[in-house]
Short mmCIF file of C-alpha atoms in Angstrom, two decimals:
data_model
loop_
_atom_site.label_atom_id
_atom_site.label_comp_id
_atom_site.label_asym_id
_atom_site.label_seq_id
_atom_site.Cartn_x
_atom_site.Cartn_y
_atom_site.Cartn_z
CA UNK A 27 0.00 0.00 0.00
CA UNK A 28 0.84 3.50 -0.02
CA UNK A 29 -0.76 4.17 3.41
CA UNK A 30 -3.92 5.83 4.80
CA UNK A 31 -4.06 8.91 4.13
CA UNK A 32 -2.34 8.97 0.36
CA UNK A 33 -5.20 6.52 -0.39
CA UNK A 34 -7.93 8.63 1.15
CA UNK A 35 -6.15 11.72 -0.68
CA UNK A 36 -6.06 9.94 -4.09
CA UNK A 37 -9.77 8.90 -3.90
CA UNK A 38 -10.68 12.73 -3.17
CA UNK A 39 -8.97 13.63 -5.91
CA UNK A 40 -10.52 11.11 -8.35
CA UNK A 41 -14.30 12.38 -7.04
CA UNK A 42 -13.31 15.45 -8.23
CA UNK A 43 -12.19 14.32 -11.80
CA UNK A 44 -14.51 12.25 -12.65
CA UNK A 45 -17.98 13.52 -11.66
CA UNK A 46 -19.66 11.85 -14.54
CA UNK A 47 -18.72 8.44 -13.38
CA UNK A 48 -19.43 9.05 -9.65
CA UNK A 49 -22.85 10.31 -9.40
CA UNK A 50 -21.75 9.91 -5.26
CA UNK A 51 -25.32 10.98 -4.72
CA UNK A 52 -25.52 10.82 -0.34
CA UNK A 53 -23.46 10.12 1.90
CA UNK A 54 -23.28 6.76 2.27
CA UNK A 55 -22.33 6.42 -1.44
CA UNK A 56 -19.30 8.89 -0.99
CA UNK A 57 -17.82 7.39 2.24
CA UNK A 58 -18.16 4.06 0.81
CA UNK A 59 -16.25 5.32 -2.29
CA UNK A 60 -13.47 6.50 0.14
CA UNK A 61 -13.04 3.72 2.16
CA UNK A 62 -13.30 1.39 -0.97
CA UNK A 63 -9.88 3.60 -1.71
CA UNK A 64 -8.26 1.67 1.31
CA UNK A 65 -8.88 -1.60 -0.57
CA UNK A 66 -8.27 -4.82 1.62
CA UNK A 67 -6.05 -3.39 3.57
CA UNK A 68 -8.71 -3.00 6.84
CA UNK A 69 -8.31 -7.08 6.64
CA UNK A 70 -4.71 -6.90 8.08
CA UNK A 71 -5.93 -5.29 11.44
CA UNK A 72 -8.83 -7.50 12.34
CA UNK A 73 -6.02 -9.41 13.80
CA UNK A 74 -6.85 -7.46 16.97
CA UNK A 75 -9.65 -9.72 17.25
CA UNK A 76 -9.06 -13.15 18.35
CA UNK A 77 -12.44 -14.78 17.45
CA UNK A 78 -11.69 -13.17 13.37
CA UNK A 79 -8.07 -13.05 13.27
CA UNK A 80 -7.63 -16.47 10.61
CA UNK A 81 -9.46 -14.26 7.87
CA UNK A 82 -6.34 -11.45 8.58
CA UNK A 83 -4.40 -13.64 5.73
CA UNK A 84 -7.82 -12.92 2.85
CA UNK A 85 -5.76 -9.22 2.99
CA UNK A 86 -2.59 -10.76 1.70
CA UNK A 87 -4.21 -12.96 -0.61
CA UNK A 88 -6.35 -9.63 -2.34
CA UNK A 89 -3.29 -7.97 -2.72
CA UNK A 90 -1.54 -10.59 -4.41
CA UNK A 91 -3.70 -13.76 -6.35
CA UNK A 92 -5.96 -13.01 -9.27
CA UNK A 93 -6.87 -9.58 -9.11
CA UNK A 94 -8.49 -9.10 -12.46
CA UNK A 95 -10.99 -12.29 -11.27
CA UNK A 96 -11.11 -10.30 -7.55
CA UNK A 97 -12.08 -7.15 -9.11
CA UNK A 98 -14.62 -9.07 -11.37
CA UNK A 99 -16.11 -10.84 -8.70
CA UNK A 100 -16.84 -7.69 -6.62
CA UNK A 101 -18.43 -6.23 -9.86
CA UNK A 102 -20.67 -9.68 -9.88
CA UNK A 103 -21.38 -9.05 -6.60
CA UNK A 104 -22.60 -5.32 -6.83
CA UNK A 105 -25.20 -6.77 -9.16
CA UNK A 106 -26.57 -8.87 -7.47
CA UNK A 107 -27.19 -6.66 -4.31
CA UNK A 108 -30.72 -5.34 -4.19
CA UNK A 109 -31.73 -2.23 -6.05
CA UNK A 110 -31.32 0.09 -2.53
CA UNK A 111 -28.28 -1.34 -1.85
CA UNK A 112 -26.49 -1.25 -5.42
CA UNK A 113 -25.67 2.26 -5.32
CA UNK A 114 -23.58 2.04 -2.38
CA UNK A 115 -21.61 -1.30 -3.99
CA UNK A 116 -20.81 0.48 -6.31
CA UNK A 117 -19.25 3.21 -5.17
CA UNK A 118 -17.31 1.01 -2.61
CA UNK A 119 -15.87 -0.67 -6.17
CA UNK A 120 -15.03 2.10 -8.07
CA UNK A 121 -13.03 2.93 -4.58
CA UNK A 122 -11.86 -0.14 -4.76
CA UNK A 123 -10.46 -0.10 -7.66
CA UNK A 124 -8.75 3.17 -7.51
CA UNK A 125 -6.56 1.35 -4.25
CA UNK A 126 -5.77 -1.18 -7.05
CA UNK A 127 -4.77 1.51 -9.32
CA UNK A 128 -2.47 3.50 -6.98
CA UNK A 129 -1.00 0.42 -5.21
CA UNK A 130 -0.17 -1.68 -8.59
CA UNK A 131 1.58 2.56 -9.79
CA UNK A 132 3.15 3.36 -6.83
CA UNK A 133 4.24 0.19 -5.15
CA UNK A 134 7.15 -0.73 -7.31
CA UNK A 135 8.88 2.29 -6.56
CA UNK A 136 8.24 1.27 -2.92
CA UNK A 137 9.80 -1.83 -3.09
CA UNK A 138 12.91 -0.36 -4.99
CA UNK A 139 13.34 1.71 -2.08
CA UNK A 140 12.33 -1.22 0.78
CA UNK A 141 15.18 -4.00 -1.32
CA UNK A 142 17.78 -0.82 -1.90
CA UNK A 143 17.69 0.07 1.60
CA UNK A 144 18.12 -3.63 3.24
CA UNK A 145 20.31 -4.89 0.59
CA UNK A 146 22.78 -1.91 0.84
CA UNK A 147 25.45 -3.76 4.03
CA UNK A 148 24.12 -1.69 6.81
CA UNK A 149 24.37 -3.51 9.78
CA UNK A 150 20.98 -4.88 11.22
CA UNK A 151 19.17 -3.67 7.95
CA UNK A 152 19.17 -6.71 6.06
CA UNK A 153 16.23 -8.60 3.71
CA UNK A 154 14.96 -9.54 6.99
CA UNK A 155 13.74 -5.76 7.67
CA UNK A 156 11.98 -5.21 4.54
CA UNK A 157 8.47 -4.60 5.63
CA UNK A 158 9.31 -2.68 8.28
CA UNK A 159 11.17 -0.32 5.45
CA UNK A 160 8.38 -0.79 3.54
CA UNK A 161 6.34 0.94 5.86
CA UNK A 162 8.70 3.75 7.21
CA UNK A 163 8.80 4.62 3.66
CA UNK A 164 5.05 4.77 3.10
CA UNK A 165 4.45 7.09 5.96
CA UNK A 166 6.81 9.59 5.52
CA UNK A 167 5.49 9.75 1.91
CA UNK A 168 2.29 9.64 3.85
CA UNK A 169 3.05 12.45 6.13
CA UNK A 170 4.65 14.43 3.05
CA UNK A 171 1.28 14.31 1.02
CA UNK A 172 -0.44 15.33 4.44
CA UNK A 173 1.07 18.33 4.13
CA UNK A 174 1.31 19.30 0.92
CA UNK A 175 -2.52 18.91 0.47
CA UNK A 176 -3.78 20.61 3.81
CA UNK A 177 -0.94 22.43 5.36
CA UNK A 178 -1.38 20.24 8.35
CA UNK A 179 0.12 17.78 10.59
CA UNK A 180 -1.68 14.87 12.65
CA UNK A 181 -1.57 17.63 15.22
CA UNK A 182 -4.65 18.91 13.37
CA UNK A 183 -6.27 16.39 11.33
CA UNK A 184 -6.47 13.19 12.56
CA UNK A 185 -6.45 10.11 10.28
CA UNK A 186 -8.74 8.08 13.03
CA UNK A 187 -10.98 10.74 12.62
CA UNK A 188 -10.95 11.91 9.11
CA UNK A 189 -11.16 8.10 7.18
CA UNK A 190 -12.47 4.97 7.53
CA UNK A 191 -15.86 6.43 7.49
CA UNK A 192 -19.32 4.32 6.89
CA UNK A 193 -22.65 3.73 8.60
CA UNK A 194 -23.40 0.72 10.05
CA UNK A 195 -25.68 0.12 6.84
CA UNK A 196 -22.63 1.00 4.13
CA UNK A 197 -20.53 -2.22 6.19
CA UNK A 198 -23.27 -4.36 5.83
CA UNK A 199 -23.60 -3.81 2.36
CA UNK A 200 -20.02 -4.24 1.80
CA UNK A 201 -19.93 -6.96 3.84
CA UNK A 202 -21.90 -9.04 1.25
CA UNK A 203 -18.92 -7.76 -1.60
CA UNK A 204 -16.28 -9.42 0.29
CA UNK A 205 -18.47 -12.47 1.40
CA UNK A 206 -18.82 -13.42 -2.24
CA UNK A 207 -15.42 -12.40 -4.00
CA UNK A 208 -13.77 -13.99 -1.30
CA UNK A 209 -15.87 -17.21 -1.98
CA UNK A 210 -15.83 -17.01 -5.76
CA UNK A 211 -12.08 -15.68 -6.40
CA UNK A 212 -10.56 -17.98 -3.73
CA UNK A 213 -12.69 -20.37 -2.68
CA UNK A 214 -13.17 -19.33 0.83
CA UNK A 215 -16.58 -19.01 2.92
CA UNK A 216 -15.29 -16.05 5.17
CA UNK A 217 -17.87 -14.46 8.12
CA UNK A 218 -20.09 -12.62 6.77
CA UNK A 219 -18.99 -10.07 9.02
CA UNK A 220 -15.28 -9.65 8.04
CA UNK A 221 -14.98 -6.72 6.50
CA UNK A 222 -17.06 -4.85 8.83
CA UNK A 223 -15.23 -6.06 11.59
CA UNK A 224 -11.91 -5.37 9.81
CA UNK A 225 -12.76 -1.72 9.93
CA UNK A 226 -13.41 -1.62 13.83
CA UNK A 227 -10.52 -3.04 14.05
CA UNK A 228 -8.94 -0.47 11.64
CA UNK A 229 -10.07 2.03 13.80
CA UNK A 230 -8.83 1.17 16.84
CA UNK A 231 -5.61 0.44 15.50
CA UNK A 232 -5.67 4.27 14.20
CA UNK A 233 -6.30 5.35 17.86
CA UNK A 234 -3.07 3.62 18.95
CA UNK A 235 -1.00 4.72 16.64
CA UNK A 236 -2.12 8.38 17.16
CA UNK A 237 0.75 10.68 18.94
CA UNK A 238 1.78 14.16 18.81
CA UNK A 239 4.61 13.83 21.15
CA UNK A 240 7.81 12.31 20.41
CA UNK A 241 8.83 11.08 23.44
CA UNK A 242 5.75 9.66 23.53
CA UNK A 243 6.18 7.89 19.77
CA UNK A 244 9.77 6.81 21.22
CA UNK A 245 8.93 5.41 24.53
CA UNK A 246 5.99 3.44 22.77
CA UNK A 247 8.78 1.76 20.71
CA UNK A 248 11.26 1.30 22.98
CA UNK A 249 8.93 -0.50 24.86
CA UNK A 250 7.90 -2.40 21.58
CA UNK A 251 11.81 -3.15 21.12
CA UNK A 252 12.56 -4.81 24.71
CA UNK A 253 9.47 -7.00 24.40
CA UNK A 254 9.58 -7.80 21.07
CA UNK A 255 13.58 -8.24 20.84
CA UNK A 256 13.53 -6.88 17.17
CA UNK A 257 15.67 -3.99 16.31
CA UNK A 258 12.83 -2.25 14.75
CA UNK A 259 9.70 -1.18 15.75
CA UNK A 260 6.57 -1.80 13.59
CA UNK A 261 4.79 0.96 16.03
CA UNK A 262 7.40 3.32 15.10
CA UNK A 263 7.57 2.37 11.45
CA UNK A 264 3.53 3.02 11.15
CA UNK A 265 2.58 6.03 13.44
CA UNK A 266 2.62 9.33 11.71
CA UNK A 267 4.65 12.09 13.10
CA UNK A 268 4.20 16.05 13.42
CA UNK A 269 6.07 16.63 10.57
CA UNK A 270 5.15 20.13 8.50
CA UNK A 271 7.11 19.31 5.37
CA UNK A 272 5.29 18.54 1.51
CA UNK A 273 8.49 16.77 0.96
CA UNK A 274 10.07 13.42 1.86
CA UNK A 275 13.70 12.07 1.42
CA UNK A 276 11.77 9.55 -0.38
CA UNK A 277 9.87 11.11 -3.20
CA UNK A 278 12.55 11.14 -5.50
CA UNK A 279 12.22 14.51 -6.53
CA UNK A 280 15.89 14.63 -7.32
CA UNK A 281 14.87 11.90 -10.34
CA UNK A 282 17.25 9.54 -9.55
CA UNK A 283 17.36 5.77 -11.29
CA UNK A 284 15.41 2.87 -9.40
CA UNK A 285 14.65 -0.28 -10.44
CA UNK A 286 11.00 -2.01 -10.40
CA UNK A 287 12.24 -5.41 -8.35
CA UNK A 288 9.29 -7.21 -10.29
CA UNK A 289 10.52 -6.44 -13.77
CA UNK A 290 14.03 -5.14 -13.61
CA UNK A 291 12.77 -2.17 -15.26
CA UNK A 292 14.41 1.06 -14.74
CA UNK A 293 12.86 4.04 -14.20
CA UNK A 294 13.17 7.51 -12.69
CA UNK A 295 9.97 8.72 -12.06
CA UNK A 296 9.07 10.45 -8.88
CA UNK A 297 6.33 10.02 -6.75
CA UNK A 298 4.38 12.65 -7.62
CA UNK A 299 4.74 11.42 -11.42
CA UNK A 300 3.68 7.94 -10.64
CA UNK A 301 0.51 9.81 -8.03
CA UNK A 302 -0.36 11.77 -11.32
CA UNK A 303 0.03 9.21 -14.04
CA UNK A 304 -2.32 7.00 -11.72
CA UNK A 305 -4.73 9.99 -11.46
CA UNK A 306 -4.55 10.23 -15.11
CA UNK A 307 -5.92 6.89 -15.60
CA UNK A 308 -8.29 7.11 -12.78
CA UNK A 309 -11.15 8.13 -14.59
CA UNK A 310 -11.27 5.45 -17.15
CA UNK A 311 -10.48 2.91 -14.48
CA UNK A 312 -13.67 3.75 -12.49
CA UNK A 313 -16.14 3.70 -15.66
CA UNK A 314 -14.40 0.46 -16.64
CA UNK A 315 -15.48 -1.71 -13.75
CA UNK A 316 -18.51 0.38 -13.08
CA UNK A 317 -19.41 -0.56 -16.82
CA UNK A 318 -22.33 -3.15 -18.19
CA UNK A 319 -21.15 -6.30 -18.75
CA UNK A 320 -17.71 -5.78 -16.97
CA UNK A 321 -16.67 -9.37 -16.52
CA UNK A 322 -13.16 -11.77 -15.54
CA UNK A 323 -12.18 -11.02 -19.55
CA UNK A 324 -12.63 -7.09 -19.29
CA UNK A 325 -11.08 -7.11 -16.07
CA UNK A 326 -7.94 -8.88 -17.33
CA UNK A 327 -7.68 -6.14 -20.02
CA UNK A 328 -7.48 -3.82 -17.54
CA UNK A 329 -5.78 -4.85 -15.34
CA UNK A 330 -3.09 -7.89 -17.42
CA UNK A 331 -3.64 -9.32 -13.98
CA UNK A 332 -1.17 -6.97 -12.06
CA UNK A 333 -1.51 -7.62 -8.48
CA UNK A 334 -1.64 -4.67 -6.03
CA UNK A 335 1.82 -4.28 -5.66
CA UNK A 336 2.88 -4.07 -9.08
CA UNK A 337 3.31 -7.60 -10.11
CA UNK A 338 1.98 -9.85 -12.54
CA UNK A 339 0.00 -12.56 -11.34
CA UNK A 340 1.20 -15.29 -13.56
CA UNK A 341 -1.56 -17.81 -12.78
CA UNK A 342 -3.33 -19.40 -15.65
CA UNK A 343 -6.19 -17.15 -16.82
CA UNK A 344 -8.93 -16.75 -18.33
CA UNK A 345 -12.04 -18.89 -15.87
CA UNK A 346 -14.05 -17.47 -14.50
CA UNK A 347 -15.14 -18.20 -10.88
CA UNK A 348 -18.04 -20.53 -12.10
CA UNK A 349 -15.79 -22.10 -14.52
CA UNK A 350 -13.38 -22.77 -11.98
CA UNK A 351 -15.42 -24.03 -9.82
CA UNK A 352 -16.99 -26.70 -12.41
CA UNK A 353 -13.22 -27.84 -13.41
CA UNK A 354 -12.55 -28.25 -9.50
#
């Protein structure tokens, strides 16, 4: 992912282009379109609860097996929600698909960054480290866009507070999407309840993480350190800090050469060209799943089966879930 906030940024600025596909007619409709922007990643958090936590791994699974059939069930599944309920499924997909978009752009650059940083000798930063790199990178990016789009800090608008937005009647609406992609991309009968519960979860989580004061971020970590034993800490690596800069020692405004990990590609976009040539495409994204007759085929041409961070899912293609299911 690029984390919270870029997400819920990106998605804002997507309404705005593209009025014509996102009627976003109440409110339900337009806070299910931004937290559709966060994708699957609510699933990783409802780890906090014991009696849910085996579905935590359906958020590694979205992000990496069969997205054009993921994205084509949830489409499947918007249709076949009742007439009062469609609206809102909808705009939760064309959300969803604009985390898709933005992950699959931005995350190779991500990982160049993540494998330079651990594969570079530094002592106690090996391969082993990567995710927490991962995510130190995404939130200073994170903080950076913050910023730049505001001209605040987490000092004044608080991410627990400003996303993850929906009425108890949006969650149970998408709770039926993820119910029946989950079941017809992968095969698995999750609770009903997952994704719903994945966003309390979320929440909480947010609350946690939320600090203004150093010391307090450090002691938090330290603490996280002696317990754990790791060298890093995952609290430190995800909390957002008062930080009043548009800029990040990661955006590679300088334009330097990186190379995608998943291709060997090089490149040396920044990432504000990668947030804009995803915004460019945004548009035609959204009325492309939010299309008649968008199904596994018209997914894969929009997607060539790219996972959400950047890679191609090389799995054999082109059944689709009922298909599957009949040669299983």
């Amino acid at each position: 992912m690029p984390a919270i906030l870029t997400h819920d940024f990106f998605a804002r600025d997507v309404a705005e282009c593209a009025k014509a596909e996102l009627p976003l007619a109440t409110l339900d409709e337009r806070d299910a379109f931004l937290l559709g922007s966060q994708g699957p990643d609510p699933l990783f958090y409802i780890e906090l609860y014991p009696l849910m936590a085996k579905w935590a791994e359906m958020g590694g699974l979205m992000h990496d097996k069969r997205p054009a059939r993921l994205l084509a069930a949830m489409r499947e599944a918007v249709d076949r929600l009742s007439k009062r309920e469609r609206a809102v499924g909808a705009a939760y997909l064309a959300g969803f698909s604009c985390h898709w978009l933005l992950d699959s752009t931005v995350h190779p650059f991500i990982n160049a960054w993540a494998y330079d940083l651990t594969h570079a000798g530094v002592a106690g930063l090996g391969p082993e480290c990567d995710s927490k790199v991962h995510m130190e990178v995404e939130r200073d990016l994170d903080e950076a866009v913050l910023f730049r789009k505001t001209g605040k800090t987490i000092a004044e608008y608080r991410p627990f507070a400003n996303t993850l937005r929906a009425s108890r009647e949006a969650l149970a609406i998408i709770d039926k999407l993820y119910f029946y992609a989950a079941l017809w991309t992968y095969g698995r009968p999750i609770d009903p309840t997952t994704f719903s519960a994945s966003v309390g979860c979320y929440r909480t989580m947010m609350r946690l993480l939320y600090a203004t004061r150093e010391h307090h971020r450090s002691a938090i970590a330290a603490l996280e350190r002696a317990i754990s034993g790791a060298p890093y800490s995952t609290y430190s690596a995800l909390s957002h800090r008062v930080r009043a800069s548009a800029s990040s020692e990661f955006d590679n405004s300088e334009h330097r050469a990186w190379t995608n990990p998943a291709t060997g590609i090089v490149s040396r976009e920044s990432f504000a060209n990668l947030y804009e040539r995803a915004l460019d495409r945004a548009t035609s994204v959204v009325a492309s799943v939010l299309s008649p007759g968008f199904d596994s085929a018209a997914s894969y041409a929009l997607t060539g089966n790219i996972n959400f961070g950047g890679a191609r899912d090389e799995e054999s293609f082109p059944l689709s879930h009922g298909t599957e299911a009949a040669a299983s």
